[in-house]
Coordinates of N, CA and C in Angstrom, one line a residue:
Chain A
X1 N -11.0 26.6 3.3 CA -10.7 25.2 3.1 C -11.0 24.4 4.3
X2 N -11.5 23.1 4.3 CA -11.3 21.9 5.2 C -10.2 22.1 5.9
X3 N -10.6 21.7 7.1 CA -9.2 21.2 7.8 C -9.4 20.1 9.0
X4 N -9.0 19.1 8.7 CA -8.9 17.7 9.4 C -7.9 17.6 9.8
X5 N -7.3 17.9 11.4 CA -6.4 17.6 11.9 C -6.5 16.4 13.0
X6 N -5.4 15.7 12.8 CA -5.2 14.8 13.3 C -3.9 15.0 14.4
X7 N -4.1 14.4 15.6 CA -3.4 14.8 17.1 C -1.9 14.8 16.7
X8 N -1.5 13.6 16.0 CA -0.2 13.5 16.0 C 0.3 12.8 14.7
X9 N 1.7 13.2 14.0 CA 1.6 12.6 12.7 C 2.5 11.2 13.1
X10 N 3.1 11.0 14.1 CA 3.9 9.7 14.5 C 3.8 9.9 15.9
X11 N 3.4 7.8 16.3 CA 3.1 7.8 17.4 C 3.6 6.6 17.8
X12 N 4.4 6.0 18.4 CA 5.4 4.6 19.2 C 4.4 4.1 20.5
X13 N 3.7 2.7 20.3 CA 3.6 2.4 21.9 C 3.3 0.9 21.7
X14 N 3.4 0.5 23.4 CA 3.4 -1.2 23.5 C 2.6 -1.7 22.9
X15 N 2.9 -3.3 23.3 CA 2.0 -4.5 22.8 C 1.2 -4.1 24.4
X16 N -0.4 -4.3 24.1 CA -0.9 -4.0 25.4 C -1.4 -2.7 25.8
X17 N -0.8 -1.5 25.4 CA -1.5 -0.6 25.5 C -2.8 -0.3 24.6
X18 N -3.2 0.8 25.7 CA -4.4 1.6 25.0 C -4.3 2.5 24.3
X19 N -4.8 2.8 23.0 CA -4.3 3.8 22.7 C -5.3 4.5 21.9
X20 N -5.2 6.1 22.1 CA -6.0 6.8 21.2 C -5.7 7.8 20.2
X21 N -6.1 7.9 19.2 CA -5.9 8.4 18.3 C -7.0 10.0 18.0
X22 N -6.7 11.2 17.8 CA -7.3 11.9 17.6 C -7.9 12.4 16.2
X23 N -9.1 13.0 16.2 CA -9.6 13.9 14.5 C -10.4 14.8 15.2
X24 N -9.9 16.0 14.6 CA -10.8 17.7 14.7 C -11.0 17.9 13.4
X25 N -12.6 18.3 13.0 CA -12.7 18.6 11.8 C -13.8 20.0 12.3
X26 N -13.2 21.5 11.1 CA -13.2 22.6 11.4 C -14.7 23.2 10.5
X27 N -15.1 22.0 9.8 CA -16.4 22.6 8.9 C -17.6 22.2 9.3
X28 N -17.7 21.8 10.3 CA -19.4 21.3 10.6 C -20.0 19.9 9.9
X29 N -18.9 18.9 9.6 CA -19.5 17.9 8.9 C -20.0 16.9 9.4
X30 N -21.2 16.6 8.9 CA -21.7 15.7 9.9 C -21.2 14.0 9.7
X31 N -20.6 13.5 8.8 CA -19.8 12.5 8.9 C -18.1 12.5 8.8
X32 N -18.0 11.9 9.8 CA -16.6 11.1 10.0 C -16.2 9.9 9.9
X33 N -14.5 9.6 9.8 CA -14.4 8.3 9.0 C -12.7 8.0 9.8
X34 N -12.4 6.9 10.2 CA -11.3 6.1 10.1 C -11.3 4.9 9.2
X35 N -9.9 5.4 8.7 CA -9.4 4.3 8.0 C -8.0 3.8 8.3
X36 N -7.6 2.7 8.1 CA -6.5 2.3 8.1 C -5.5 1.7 6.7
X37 N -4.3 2.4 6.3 CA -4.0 2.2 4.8 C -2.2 1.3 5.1
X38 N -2.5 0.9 4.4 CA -1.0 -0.5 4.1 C -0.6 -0.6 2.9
X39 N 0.0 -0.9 2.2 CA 1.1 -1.1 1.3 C 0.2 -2.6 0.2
X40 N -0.1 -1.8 -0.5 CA -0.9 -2.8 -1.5 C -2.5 -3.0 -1.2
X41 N -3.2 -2.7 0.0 CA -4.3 -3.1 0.3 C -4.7 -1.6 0.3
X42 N -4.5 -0.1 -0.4 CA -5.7 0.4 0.1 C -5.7 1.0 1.0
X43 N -7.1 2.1 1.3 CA -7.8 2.1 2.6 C -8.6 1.3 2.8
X44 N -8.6 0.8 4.1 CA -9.7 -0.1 4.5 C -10.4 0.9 5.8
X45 N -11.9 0.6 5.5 CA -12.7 1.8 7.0 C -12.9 0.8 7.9
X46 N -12.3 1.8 8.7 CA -12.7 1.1 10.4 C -13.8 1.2 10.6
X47 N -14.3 2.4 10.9 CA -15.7 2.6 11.4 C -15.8 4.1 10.9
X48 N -17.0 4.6 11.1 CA -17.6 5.8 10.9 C -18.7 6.2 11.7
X49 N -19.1 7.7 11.2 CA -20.2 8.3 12.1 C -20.7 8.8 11.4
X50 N -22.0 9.3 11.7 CA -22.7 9.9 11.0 C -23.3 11.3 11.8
X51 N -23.6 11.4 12.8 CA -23.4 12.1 13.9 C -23.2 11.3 15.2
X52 N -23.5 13.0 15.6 CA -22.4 12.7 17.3 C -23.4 11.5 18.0
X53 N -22.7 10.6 18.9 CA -22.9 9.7 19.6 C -23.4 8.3 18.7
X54 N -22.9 8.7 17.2 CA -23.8 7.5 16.4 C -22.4 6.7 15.7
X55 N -22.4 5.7 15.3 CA -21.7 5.2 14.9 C -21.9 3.9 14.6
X56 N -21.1 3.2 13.2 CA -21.3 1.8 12.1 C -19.8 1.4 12.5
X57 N -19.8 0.0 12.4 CA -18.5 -0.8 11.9 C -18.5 -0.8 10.5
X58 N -17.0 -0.4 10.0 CA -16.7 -0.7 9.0 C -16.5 -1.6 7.9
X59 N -15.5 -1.8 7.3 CA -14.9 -3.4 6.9 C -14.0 -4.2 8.2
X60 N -13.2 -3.3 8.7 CA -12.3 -4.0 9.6 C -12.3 -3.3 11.0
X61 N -13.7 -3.8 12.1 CA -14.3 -3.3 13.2 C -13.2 -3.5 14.2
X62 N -12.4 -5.0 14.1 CA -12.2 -5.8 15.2 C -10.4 -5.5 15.9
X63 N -10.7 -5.3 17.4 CA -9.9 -4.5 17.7 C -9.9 -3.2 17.8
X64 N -11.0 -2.1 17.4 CA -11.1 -1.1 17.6 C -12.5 -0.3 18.1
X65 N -12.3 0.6 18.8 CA -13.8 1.1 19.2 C -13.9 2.5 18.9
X66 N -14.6 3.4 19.0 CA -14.7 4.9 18.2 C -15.4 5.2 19.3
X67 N -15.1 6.9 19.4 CA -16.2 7.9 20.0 C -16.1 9.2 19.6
X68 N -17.5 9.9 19.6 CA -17.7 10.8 19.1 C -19.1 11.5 19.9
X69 N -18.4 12.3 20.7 CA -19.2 12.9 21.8 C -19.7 14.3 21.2
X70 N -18.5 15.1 20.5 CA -18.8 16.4 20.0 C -19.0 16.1 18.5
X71 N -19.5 17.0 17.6 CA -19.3 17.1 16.3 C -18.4 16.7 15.9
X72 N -17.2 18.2 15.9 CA -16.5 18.3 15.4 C -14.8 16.8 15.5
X73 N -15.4 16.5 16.6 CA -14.2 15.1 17.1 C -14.8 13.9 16.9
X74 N -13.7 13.2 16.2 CA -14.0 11.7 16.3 C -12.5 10.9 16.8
X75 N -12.8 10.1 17.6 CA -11.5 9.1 18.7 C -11.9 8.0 17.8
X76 N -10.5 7.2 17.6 CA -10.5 5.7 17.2 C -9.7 5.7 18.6
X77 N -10.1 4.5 19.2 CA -9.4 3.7 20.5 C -8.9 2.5 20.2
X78 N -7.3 2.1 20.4 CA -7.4 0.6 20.5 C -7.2 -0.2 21.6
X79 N -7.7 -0.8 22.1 CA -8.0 -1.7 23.4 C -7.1 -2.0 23.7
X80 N -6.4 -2.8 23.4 CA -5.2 -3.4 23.7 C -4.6 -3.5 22.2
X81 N -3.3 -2.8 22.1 CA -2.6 -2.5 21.0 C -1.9 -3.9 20.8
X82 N -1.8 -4.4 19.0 CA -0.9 -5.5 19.0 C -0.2 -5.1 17.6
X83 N 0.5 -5.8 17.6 CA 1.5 -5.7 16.4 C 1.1 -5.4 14.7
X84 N 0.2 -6.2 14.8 CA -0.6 -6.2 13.7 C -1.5 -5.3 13.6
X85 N -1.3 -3.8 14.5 CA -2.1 -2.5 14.3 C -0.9 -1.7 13.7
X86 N 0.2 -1.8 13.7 CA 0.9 -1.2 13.1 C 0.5 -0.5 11.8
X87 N 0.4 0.7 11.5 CA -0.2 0.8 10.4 C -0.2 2.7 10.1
X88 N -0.4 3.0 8.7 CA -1.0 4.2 8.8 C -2.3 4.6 9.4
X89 N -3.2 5.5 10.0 CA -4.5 5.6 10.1 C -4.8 7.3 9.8
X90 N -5.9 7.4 8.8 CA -6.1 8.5 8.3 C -7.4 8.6 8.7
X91 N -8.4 10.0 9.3 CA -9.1 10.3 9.5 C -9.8 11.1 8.2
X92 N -11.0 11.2 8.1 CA -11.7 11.9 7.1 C -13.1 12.5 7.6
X93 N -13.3 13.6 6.9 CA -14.9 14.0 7.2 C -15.7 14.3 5.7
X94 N -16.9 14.6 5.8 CA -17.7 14.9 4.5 C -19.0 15.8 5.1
X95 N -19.4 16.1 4.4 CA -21.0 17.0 4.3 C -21.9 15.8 4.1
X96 N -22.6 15.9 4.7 CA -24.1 14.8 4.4 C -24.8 15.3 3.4
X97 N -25.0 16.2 3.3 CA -26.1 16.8 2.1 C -27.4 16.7 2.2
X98 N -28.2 17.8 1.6 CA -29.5 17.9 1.8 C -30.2 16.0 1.1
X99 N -30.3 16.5 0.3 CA -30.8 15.5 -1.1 C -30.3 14.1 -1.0
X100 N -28.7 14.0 -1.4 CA -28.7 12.6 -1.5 C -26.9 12.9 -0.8
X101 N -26.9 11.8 0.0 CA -25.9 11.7 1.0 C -24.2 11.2 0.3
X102 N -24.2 10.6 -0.5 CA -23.2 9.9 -1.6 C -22.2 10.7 -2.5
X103 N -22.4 11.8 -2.6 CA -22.1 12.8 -3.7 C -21.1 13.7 -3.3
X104 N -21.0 13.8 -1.8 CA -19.9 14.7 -1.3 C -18.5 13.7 -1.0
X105 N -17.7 14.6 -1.5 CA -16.2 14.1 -1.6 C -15.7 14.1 0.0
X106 N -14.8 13.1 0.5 CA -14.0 13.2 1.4 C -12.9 13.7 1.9
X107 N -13.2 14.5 3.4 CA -11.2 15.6 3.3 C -10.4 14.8 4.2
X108 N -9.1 14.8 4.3 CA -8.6 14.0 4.7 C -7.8 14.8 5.8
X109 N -7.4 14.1 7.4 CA -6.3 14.5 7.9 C -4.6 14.3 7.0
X110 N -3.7 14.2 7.6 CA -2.6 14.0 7.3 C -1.9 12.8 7.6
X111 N -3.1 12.2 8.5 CA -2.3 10.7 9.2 C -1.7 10.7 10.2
X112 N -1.7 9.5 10.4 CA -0.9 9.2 11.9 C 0.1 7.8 11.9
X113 N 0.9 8.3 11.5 CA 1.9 6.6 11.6 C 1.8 6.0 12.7
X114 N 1.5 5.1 13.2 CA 1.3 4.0 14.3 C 2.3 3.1 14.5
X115 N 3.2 2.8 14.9 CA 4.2 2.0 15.7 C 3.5 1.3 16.9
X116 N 3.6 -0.2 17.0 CA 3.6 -0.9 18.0 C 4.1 -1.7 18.3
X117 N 5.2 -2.2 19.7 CA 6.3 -2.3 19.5 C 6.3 -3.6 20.2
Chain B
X1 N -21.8 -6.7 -3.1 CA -20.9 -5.8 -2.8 C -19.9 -4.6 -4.2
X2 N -19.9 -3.6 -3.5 CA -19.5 -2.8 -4.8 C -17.6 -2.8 -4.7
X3 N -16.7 -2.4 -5.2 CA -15.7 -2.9 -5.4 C -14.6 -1.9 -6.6
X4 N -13.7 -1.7 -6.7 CA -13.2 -1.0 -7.2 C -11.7 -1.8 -7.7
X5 N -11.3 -1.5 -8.8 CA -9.9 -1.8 -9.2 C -9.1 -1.4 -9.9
X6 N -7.7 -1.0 -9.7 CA -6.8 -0.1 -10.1 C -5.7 -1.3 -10.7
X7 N -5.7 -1.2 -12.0 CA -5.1 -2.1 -12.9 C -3.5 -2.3 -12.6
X8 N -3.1 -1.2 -12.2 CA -1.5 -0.9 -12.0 C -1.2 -0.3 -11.1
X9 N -0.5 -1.5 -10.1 CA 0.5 -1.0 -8.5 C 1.3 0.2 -8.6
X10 N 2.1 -0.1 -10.1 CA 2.8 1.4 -10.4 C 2.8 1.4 -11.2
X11 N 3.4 2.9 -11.6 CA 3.2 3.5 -13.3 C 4.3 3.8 -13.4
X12 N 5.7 3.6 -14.3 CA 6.8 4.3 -14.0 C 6.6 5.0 -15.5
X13 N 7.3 6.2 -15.9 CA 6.7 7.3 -17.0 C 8.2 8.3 -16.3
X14 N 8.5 8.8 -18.1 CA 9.3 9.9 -17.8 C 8.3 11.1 -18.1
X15 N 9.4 12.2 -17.6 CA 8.6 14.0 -17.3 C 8.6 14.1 -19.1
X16 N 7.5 14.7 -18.8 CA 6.4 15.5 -20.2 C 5.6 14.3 -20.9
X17 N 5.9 12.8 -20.5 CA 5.1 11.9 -21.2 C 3.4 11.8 -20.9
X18 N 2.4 11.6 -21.7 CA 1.3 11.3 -21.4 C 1.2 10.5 -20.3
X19 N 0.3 10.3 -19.6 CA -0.1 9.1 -18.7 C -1.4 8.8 -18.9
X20 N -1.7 7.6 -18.1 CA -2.8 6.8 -18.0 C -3.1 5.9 -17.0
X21 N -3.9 6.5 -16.0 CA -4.3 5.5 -14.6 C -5.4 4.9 -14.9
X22 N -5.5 3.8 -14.6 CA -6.7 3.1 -14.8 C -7.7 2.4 -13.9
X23 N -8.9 2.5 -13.6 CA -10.1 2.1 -12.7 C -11.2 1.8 -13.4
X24 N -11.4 0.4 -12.4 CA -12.4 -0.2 -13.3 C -13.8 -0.5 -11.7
X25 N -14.9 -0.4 -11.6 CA -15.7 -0.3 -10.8 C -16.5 -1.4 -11.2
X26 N -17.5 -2.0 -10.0 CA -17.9 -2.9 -10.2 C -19.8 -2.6 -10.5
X27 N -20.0 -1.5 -9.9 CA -21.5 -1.8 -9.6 C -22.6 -1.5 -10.7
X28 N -23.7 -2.0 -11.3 CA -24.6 -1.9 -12.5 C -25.1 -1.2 -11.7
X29 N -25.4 -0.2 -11.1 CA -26.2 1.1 -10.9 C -25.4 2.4 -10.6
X30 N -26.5 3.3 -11.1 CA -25.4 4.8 -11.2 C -24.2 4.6 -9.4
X31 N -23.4 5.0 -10.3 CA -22.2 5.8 -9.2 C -22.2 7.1 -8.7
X32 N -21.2 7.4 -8.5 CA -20.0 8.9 -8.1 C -19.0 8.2 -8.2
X33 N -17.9 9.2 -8.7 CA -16.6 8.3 -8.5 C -15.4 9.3 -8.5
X34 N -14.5 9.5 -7.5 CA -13.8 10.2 -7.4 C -12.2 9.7 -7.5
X35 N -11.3 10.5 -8.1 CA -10.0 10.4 -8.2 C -9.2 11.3 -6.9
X36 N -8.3 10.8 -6.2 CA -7.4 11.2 -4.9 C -6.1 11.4 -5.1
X37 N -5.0 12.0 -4.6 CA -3.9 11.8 -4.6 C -3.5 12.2 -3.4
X38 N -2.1 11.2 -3.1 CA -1.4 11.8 -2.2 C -0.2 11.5 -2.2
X39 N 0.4 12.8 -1.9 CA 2.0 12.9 -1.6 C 2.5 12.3 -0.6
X40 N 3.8 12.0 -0.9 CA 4.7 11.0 0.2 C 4.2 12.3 1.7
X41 N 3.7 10.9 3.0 CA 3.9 12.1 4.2 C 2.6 12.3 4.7
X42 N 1.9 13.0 3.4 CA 0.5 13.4 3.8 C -1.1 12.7 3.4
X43 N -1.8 13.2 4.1 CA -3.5 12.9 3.6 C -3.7 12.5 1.8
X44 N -4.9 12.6 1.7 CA -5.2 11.9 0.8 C -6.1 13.8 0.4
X45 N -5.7 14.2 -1.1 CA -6.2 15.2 -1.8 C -6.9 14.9 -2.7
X46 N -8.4 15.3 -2.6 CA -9.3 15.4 -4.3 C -8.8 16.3 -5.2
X47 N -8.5 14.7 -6.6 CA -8.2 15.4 -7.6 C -9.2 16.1 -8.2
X48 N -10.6 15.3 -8.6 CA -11.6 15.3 -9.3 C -12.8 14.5 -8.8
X49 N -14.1 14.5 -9.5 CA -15.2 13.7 -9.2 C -15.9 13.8 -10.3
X50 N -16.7 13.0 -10.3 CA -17.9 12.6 -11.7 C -19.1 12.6 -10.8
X51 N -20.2 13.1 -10.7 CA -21.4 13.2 -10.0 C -22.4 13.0 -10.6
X52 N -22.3 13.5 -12.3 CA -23.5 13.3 -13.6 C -22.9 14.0 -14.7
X53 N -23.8 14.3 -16.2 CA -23.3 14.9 -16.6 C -21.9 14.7 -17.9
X54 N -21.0 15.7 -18.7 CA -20.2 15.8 -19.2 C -19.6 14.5 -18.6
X55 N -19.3 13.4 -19.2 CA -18.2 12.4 -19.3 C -16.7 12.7 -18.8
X56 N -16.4 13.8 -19.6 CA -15.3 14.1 -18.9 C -14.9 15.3 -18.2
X57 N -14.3 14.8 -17.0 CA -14.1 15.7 -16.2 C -12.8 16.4 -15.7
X58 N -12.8 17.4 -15.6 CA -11.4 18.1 -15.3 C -11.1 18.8 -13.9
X59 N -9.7 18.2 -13.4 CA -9.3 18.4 -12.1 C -8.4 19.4 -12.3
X60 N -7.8 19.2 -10.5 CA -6.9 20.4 -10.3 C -5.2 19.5 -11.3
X61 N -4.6 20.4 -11.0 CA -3.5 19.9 -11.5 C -3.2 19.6 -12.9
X62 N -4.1 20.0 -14.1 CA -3.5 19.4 -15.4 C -4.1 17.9 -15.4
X63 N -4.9 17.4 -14.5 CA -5.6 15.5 -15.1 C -7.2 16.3 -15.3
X64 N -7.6 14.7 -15.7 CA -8.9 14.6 -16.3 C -9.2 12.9 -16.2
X65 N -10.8 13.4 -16.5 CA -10.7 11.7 -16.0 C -11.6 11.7 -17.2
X66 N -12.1 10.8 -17.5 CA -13.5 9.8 -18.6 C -14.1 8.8 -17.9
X67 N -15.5 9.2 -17.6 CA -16.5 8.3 -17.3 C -16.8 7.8 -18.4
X68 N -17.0 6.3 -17.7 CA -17.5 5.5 -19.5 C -18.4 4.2 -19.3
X69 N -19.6 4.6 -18.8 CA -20.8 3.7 -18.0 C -20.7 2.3 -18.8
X70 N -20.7 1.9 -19.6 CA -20.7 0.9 -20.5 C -19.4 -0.1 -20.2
X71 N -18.1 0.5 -20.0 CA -17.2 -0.5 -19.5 C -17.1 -0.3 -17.8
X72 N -17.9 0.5 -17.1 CA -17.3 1.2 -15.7 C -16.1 1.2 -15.5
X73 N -15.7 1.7 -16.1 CA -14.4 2.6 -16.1 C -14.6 3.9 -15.8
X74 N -13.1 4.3 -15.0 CA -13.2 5.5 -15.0 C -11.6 6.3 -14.8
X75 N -11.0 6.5 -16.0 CA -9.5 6.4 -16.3 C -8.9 7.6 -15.7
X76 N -8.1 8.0 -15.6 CA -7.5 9.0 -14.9 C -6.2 9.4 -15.7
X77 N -6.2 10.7 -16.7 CA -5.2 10.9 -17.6 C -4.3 12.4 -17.4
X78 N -3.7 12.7 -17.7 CA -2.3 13.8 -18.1 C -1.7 13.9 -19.1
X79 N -1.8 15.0 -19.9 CA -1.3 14.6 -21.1 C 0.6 14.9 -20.9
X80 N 0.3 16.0 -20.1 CA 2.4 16.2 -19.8 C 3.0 15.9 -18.3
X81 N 3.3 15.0 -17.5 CA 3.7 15.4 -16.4 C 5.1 15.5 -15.7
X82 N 4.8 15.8 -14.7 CA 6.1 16.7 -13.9 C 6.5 15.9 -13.1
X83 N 7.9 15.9 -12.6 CA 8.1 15.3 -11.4 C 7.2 15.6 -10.4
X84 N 6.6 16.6 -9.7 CA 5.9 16.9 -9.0 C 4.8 15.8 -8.5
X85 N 4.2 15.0 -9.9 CA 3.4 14.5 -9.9 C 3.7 13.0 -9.2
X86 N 4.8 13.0 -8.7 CA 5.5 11.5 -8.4 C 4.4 11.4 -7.0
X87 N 3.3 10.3 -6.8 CA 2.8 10.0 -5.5 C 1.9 8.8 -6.1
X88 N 1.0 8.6 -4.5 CA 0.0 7.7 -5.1 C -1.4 8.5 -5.5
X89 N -2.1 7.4 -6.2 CA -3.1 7.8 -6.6 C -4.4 7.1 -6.2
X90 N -5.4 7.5 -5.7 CA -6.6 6.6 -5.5 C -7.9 6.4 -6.3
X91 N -8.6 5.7 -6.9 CA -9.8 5.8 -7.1 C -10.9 5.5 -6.4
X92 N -12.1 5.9 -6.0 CA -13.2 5.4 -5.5 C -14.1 5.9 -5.6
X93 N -15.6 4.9 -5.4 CA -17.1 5.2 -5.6 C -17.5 5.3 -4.1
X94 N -18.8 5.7 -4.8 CA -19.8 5.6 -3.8 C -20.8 5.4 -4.5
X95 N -22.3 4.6 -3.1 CA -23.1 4.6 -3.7 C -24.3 5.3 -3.7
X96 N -24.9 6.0 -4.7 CA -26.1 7.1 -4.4 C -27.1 6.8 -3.5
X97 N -27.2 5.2 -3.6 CA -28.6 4.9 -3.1 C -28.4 4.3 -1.6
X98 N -26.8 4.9 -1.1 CA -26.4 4.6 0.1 C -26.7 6.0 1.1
X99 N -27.1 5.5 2.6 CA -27.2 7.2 3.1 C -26.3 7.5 4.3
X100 N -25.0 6.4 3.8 CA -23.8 7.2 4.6 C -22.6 8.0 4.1
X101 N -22.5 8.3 3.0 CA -21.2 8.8 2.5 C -19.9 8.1 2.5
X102 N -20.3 6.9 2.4 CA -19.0 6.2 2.6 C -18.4 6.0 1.0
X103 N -17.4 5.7 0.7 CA -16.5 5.3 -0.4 C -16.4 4.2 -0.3
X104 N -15.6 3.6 -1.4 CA -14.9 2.0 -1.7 C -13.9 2.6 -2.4
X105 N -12.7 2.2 -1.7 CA -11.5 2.8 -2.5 C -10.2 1.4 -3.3
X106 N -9.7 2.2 -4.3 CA -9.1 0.8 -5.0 C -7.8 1.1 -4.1
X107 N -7.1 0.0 -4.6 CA -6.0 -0.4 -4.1 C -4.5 0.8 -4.5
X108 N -4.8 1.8 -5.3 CA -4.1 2.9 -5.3 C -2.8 2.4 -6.9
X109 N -2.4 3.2 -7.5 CA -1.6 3.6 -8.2 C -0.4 4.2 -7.8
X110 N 0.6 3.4 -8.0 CA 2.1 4.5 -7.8 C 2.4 5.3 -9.0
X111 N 2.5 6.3 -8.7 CA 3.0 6.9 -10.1 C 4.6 7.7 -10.2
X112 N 5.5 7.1 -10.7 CA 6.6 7.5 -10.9 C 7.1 8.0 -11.9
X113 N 7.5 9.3 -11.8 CA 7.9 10.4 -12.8 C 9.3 10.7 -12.4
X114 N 10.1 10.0 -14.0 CA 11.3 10.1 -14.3 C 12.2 11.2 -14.8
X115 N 12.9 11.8 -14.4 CA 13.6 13.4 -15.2 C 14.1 12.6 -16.5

């Protein structure tokens, strides 16, 4: 089986801090995915990769930055934390696929509740 | 832009009743489309997916979904369920002629299962 783990499942910090968020994914996938999910809206993607050192803005870029030096890891960073990051954020990975890139299902971490205070 | 939508924030349903989740997609060219669930706490689980093929498809757990290109729909059913089944539920696409693997996910289903 997949396994997407994510650093921490609950995490408290200031207005002002930096903060990072971790994803280890155990199958060789070559895309990764943050999202952020709320109460009526959904997941919304932050950003993604496709491979290492590559990376898109999402729907909702602003305020956050990504890195992804190794495969298997992808960082969501937030610059300066504000209130309105409060939020769940779930990591995900997939298989690219030979043929057509669309068709492979996404695995999910377990999340990270976000408090910012 | 492609787009997705989940008719009902919640489902309230007592144990052994049929159900019915509903998703409606936006885009006039082929899809994929997959059904998620997730339990209070944790990640998001694939229930099922439509990739081609048989209309209807069958997941883990006792659901099934119906592809139905003509309304883009793509319903998400049970004929008996369990408390167990109490969480949310997601639908979303992707697009084939896209070459990141990204999804569009709806806005999720609560599903509440009454003893």
């Amino acid at each position: 089986d997949v396994k997407v783990t994510q650093s921490s499942r609950y995490l408290v910090k200031r207005t002002g801090e930096k903060v990072f968020l971790e994803c280890v994914q155990d199958m060789d996938h070559e895309n990764m995915f943050w999202y952020r999910q709320d109460p009526g809206l959904g997941l919304r993607l932050i950003y993604f990769s496709y491979d290492v050192k590559m990376k898109e803005k999402g729907d909702i870029p602003e305020g956050y930055s990504v890195s992804r030096e190794k495969k298997e890891r992808f960082s969501l960073i937030l610059e300066s934390a504000s209130t309105n990051q409060t939020s769940m954020y779930l990591c995900a990975s997939s298989f690219q696929g030979r043929v057509t890139y669309s068709n492979q299902p996404q695995h999910f971490g377990d999340g990270t509740r976000l408090s910012i205070l | 832009a492609q787009s997705v939508t989940q008719l009902d924030s919640q489902v309230p349903v007592f144990e052994e009743a049929p159900v019915e989740l509903r998703c409606n997609y936006s885009s006039s060219v082929s899809v994929y489309l997959f059904w998620y669930v997730q339990y209070p706490n944790q990640g998001l689980q694939l229930l099922l997916k439509y990739l081609s093929g048989s209309t209807l498809v069958k997941g883990i757990n006792g659901f099934e979904a119906e592809f139905n290109k003509s309304q883009t729909s793509f319903h998400l059913r049970k004929p008996s369920v369990h408390i167990s089944d109490t969480a949310e539920y997601f639908c979303a696409v992707s697009d084939p002629s896209s070459n990141t693997g990204k999804l569009i996910f709806g806005q999720g289903t609560t599903l509440q299962v009454k003893p």
